[in-house]
Short mmCIF file of C-alpha atoms and ligand atoms in Angstrom, two decimals:
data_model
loop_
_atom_site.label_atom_id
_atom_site.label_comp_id
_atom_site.label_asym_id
_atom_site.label_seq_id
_atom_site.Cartn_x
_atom_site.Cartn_y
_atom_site.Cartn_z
CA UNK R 14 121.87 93.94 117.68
CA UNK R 15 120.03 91.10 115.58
CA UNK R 16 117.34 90.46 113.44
CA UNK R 17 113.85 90.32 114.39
CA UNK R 18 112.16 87.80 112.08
CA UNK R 19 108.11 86.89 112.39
CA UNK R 20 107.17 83.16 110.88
CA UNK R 21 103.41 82.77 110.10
CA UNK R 22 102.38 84.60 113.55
CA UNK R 23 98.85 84.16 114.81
CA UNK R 24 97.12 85.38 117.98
CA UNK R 25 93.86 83.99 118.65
CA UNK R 26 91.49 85.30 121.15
CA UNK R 27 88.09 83.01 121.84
CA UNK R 28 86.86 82.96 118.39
CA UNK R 29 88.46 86.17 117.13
CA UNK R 30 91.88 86.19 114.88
CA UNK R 31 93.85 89.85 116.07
CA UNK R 32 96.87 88.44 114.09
CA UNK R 33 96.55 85.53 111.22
CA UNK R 34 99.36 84.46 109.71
CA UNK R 35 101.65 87.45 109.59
CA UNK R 36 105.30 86.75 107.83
CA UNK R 37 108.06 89.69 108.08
CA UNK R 38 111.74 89.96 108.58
CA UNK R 39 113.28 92.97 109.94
CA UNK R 40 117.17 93.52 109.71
CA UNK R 41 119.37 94.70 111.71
CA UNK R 42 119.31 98.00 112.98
CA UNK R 43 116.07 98.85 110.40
CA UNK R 44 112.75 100.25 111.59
CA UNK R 45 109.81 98.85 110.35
CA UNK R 46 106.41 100.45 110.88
CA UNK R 47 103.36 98.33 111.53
CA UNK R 48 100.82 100.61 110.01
CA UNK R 49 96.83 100.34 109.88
CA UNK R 50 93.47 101.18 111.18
CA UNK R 51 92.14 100.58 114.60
CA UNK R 52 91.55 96.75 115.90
CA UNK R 53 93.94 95.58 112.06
CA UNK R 54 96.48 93.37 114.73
CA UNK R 55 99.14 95.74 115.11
CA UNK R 56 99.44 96.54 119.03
CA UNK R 57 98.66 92.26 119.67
CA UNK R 58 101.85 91.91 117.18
CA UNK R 59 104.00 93.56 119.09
CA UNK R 60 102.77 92.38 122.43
CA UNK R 61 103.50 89.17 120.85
CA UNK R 62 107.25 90.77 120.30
CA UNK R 63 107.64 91.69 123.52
CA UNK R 64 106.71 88.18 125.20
CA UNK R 65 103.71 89.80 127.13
CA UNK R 66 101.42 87.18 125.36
CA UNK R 67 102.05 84.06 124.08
CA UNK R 68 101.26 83.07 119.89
CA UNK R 69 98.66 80.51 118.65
CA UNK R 70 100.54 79.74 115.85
CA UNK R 71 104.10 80.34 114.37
CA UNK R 72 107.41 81.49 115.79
CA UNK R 73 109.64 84.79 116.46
CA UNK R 74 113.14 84.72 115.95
CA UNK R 75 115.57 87.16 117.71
CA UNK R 76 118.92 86.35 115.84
CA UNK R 77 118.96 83.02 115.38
CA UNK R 78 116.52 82.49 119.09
CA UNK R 79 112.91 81.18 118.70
CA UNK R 80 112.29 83.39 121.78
CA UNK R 81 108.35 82.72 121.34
CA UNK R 82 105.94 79.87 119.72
CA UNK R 83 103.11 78.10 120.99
CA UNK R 84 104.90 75.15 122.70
CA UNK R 85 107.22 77.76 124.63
CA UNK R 86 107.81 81.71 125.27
CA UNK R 87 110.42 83.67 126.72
CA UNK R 88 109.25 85.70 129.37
CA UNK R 89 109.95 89.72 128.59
CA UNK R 90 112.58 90.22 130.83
CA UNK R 91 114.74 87.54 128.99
CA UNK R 92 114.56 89.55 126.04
CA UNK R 93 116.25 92.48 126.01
CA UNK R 94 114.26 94.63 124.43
CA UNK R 95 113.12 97.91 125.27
CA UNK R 96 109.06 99.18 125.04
CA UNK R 97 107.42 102.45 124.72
CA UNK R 98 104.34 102.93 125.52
CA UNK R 99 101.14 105.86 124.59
CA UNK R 100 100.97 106.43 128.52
CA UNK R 101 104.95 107.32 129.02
CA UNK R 102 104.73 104.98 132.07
CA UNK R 103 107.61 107.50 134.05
CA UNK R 104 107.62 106.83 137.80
CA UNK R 105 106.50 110.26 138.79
CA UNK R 106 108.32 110.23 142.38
CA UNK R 107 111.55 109.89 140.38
CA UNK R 108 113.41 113.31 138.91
CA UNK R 109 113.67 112.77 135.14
CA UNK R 110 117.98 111.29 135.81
CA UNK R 111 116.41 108.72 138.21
CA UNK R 112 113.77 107.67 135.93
CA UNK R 113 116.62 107.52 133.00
CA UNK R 114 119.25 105.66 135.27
CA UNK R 115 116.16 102.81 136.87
CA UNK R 116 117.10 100.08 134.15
CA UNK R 117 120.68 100.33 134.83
CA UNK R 118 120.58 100.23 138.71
CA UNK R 119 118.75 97.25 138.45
CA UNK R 120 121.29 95.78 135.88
CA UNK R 121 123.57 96.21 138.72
CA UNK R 122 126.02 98.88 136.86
CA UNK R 123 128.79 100.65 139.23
CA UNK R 124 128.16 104.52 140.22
CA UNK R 125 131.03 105.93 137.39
CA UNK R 126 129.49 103.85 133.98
CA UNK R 127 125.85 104.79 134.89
CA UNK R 128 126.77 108.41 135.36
CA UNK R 129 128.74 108.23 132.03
CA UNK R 130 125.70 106.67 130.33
CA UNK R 131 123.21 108.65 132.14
CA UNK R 132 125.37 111.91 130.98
CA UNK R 133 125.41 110.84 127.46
CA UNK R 134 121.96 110.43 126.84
CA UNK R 135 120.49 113.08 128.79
CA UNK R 136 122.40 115.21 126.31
CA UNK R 137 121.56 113.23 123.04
CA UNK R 138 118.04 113.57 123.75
CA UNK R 139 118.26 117.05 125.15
CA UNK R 140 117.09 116.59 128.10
CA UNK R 141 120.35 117.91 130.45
CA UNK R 142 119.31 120.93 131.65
CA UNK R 143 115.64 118.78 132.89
CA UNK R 144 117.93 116.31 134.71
CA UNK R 145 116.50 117.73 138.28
CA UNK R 146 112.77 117.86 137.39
CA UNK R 147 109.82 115.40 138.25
CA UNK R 148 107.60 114.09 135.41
CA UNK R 149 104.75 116.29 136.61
CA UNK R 150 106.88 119.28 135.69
CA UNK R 151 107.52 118.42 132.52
CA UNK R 152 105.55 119.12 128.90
CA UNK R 153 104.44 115.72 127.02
CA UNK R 154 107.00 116.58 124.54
CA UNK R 155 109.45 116.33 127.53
CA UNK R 156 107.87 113.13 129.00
CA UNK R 157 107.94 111.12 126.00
CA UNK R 158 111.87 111.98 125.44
CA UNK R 159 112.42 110.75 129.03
CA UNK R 160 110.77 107.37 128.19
CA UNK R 161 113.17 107.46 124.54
CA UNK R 162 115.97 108.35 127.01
CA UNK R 163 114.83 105.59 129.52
CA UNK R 164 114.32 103.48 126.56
CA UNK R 165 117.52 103.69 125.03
CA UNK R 166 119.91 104.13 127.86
CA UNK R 167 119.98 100.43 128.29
CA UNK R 168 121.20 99.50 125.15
CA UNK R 169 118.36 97.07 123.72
CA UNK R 170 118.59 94.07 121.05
CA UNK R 171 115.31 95.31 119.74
CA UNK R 172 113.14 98.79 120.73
CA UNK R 173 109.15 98.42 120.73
CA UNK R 174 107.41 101.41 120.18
CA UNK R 175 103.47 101.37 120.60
CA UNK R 176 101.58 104.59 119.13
CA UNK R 177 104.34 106.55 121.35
CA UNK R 178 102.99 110.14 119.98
CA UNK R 179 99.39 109.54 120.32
CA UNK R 180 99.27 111.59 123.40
CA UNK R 181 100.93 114.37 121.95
CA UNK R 182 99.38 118.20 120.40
CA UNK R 183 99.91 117.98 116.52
CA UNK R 184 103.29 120.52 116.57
CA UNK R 185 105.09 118.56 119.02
CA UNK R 186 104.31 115.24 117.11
CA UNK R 187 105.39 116.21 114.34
CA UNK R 188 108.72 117.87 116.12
CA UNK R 189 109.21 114.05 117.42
CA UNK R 190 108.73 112.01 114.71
CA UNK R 191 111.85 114.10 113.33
CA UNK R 192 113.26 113.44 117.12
CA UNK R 193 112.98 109.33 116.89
CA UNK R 194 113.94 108.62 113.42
CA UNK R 195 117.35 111.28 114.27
CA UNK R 196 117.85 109.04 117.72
CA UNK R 197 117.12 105.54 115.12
CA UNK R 198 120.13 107.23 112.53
CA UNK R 199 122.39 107.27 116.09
CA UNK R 200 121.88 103.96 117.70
CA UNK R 201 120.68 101.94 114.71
CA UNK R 202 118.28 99.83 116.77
CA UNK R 203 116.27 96.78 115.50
CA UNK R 204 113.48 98.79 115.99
CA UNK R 205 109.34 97.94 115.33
CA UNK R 206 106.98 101.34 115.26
CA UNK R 207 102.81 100.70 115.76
CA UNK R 208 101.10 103.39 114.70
CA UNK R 209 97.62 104.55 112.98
CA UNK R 210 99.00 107.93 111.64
CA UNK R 211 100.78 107.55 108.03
CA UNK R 212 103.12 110.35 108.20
CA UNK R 213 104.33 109.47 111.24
CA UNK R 214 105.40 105.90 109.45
CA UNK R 215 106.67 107.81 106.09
CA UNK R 216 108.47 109.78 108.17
CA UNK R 217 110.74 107.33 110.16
CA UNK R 218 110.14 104.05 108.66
CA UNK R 219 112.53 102.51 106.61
CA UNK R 220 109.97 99.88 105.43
CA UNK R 221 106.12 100.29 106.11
CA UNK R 222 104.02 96.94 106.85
CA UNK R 223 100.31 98.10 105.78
CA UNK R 224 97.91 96.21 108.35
CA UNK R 225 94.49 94.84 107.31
CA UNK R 226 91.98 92.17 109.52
CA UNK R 227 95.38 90.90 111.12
CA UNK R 228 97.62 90.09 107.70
CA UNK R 229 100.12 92.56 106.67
CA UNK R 230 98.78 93.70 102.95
CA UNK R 231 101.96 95.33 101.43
CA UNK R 232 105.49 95.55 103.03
CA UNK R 233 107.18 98.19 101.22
CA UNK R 234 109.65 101.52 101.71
CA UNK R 235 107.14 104.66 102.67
CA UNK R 236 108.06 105.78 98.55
CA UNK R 237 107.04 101.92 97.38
CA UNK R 238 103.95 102.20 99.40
CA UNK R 239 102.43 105.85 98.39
CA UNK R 240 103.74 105.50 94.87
CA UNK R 241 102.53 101.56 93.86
CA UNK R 242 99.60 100.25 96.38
CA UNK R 243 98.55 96.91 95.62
CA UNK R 244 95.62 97.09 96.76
CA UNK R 245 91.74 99.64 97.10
CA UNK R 246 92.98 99.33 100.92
CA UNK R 247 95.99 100.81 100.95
CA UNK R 248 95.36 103.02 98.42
CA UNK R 249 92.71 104.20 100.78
CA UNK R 250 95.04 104.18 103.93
CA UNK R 251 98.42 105.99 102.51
CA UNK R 252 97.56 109.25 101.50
CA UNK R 253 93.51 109.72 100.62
CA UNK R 254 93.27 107.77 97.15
CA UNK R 255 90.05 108.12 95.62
CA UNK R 256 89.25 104.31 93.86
CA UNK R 257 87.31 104.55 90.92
CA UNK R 258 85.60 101.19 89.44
CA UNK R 259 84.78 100.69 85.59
CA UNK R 260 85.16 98.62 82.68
CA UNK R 261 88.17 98.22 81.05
CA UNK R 262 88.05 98.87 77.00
CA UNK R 263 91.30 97.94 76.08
CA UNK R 264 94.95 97.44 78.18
CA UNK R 265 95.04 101.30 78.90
CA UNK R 266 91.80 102.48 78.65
CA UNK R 267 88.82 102.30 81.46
CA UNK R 268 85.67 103.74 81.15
CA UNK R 269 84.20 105.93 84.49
CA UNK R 270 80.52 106.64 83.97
CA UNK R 271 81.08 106.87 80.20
CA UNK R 272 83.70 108.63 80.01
CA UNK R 273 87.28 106.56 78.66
CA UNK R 274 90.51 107.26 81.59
CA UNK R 275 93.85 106.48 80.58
CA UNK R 276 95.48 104.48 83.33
CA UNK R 277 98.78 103.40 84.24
CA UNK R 278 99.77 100.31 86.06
CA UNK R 279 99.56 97.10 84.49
CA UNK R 280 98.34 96.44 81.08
CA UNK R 281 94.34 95.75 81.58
CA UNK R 282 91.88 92.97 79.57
CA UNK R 283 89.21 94.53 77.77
CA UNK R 284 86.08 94.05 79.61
CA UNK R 285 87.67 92.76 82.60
CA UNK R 286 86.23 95.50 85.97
CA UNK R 287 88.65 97.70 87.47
CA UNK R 288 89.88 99.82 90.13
CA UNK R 289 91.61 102.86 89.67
CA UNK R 290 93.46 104.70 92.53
CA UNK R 291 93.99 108.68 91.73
CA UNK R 292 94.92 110.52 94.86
CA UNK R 293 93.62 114.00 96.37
CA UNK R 294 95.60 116.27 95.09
CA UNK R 295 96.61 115.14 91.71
CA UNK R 296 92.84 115.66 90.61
CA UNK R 297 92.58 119.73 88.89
CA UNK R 298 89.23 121.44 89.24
CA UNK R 299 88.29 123.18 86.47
CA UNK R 300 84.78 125.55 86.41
CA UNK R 301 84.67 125.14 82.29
CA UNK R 302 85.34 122.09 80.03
CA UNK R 303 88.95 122.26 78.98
CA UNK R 304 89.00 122.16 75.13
CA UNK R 305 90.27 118.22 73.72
CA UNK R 306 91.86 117.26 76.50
CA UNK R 307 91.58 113.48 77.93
CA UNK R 308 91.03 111.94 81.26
CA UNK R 309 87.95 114.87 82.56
CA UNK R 310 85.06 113.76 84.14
CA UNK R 311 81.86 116.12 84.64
CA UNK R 312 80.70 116.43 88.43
CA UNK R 313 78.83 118.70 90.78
CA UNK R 314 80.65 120.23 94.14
CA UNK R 315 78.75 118.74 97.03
CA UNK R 316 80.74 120.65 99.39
CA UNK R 317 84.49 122.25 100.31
CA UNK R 318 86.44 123.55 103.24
CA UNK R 319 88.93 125.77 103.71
CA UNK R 320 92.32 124.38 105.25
CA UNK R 321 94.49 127.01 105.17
CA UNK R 322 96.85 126.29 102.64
CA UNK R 323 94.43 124.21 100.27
CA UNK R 324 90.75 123.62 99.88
CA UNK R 325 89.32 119.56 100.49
CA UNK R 326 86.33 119.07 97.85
CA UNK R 327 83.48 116.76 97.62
CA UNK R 328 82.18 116.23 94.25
CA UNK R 329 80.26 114.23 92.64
CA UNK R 330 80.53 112.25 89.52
CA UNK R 331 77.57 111.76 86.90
CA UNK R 332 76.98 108.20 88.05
CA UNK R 333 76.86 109.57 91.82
CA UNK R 334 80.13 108.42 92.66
CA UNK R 335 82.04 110.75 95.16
CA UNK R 336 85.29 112.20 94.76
CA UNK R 337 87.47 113.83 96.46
CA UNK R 338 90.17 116.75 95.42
CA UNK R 339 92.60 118.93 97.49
CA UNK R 340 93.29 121.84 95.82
CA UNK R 341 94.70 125.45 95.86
CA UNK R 342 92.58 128.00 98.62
CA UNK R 343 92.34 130.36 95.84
CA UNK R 344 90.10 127.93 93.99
CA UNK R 345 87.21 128.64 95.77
CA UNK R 346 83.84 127.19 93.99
CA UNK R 347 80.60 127.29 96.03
CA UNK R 348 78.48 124.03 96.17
CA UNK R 349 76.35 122.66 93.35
CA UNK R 350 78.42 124.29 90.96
CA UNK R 351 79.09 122.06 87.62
CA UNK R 352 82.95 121.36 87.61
CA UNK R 353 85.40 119.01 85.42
CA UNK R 354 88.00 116.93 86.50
CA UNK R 355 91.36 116.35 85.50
CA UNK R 356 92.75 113.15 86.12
CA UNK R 357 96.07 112.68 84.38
CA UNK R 358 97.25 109.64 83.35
CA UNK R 359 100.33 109.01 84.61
CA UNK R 360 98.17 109.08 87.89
CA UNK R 361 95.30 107.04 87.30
CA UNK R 362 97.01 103.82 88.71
CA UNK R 363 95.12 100.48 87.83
CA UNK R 364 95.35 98.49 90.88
CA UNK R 365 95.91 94.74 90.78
CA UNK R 366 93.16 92.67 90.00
CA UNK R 367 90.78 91.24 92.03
CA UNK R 368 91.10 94.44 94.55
CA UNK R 369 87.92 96.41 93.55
CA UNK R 370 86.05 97.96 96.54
P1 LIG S 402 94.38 100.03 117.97
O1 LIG S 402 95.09 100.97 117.07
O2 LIG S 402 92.94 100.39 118.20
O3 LIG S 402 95.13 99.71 119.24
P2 LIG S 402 95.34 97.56 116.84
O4 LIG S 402 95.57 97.50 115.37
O5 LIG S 402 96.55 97.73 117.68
O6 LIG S 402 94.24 98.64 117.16
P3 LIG S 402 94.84 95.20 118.37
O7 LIG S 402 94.85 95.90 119.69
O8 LIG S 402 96.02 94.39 118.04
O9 LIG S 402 94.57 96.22 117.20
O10 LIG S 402 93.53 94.29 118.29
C1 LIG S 402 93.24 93.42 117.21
C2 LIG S 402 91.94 92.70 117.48
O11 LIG S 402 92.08 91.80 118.57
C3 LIG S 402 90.79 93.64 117.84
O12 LIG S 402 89.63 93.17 117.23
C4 LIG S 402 90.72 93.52 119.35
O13 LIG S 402 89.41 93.77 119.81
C5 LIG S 402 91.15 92.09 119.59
N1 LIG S 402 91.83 91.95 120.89
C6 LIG S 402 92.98 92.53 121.28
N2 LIG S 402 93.33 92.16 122.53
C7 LIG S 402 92.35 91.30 122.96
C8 LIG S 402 92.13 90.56 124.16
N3 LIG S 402 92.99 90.60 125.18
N4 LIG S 402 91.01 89.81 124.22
C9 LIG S 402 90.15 89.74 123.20
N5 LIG S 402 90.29 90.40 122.04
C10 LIG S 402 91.39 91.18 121.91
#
């Protein structure tokens, strides 16, 4: 196993930056989830991993390899890394052990160490008693374990994974993100993660990149990310934040509409603007004004659904600002209703400055 380390990487197509400048060192057998919207760089930086296209600018490192940078690139199969892709990509004229076993026939392996492998992984990944099927009889579920298995069997420096649940029904992803980070605790692979969906990341990642317009905007463990966000972005991204802008009155104090909100953070300048990050479901919804307390804001309900185990509000501040609050089913107030706000404190988080929306 090595290290997978990322100098100043940049990917430049015609006029458009995918990937400007991104920095990031992964260690030994960690997995690091590239995280972030749609079109942010994250699939290019890992095609730039994998060798299938070559960097503008910068270098990767495998160990202590430059394996790409602009002046040269090894190609993918010098690189012994493993890839996962959305689509599965099984051969479907192959039974699920033929599919498993393809990357060591070709490495040349004798009949008695590829059954051995092919034995041992069929059964880490549960997949033994499927040995005899083709991939069109199996569930996606069952497909995308024969690509981990397929993936894995051949013992990889570093495994790529690219949005590998995407194709999957909700249950079943969230059975396999369980699946990959148990499979990650067993082989301890250098291992890099895309994905969109952020509890797919907190789930297996042991460090989170948070990918915005091709930079990486805060590297951080899944608890550094939801609990300090640097930034209105990933506030936004991890975990529906609402931001909040005002004016700050003193180094705690910021004032919403009005109304003065305790905040926690960093110590603010009076007068400076501000944005505060309060997430979902640490906002209360109260029908009457709660007698002397702090940190309530008036609004209106613009609207509510019911989701089973919670309610998602709309409301809407005073100044017209919208808000949003996830809160118990039982708390069901119609629209246009007047309702206050609890924000407490100790939630209110001040982000850095310069980050207002
Ligand atoms: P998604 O989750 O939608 O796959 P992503 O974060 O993986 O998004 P990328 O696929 O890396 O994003 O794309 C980053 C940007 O680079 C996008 O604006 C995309 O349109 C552009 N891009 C990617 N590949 C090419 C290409 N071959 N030619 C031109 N532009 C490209």
């Amino acid at each position: 196993m090595a290290s997978v380390e990322l100098k100043a990487l940049g990917k430049r197509f015609g006029a458009a930056t995918a990937v400007d400048g991104v920095s990031l060192r992964i260690e030994h057998g960690q997995l690091v989830c590239l995280l972030g919207p749609s079109g942010c760089g994250k699939t290019t930086t890992l095609r730039l991993i994998a060798g299938f296209i070559e960097p503008s600018a910068g270098e990767i490192v495998v160990g202590n390899k430059i394996l790409s940078s602009p002046a040269r690139t090894v190609p993918p199969e010098g690189r012994n890394m493993s890839m996962i892709f959305q689509s599965y990509a099984l051969w479907p004229h192959m039974t699920v052990a033929e599919n498993v076993a393809y990357g060591l026939r070709i490495r040349r392996m004798d009949a008695a160490t590829i059954a051995a492998k092919l034995k041992a992984i069929l059964s880490t990944t549960r997949l033994d008693a499927l040995a005899g099927r083709y991939p069109g009889e199996l569930s996606g579920g069952q497909q995308q374990r024969v690509s981990l298995a397929r993936a894995l069997v051949v013992e990889p420096e570093t495994l790529l994974l690219d949005e590998p649940l995407s194709n999957l029904d909700a249950n079943l992803r969230e059975e396999m993100r369980f699946e990959i980070r148990r499979l990650h605790d067993q082989y301890r692979y250098t291992t890099v993660y895309v994905t969109h969906d952020q509890a797919e990341a907190m789930t297996t990642a042991d460090l989170i990149a948070v990918m915005n317009k091709g930079r990486i905007e805060q590297l951080g463990t899944p608890k550094e990310i939801y609990e300090r966000p640097v930034s209105a972005f990933v506030a936004r991204f991890i975990g529906g934040s609402n931001i909040l802008e005002g004016k700050a009155l003193d180094a705690e104090r910021v004032s919403i509409g009005g109304t003065a909100l305790r905040t926690t953070g960093r110590p603010l300048r009076a007068g400076e603007t501000v944005a505060v990050s309060v997430r979902q479901h640490d906002v209360g919804l109260q029908t009457a004004a709660p007698a002397g307390s702090d940190n309530v804001l008036h609004a209106t309900v613009a609207r509510q659904v019911f989701l089973g185990g919670y309610r998602d509000y709309t409301v809407v501040l005073d100044d017209k600002t919208e808000m949003r609050a996830t809160v118990s089913a039982d708390n069901d107030i119609p629209p246009g209703r007047d309702v206050w706000l609890s924000l407490p404190a100790a939630k209110c988080r001040a982000l850095m400055e310069g980050n207002t929306p």
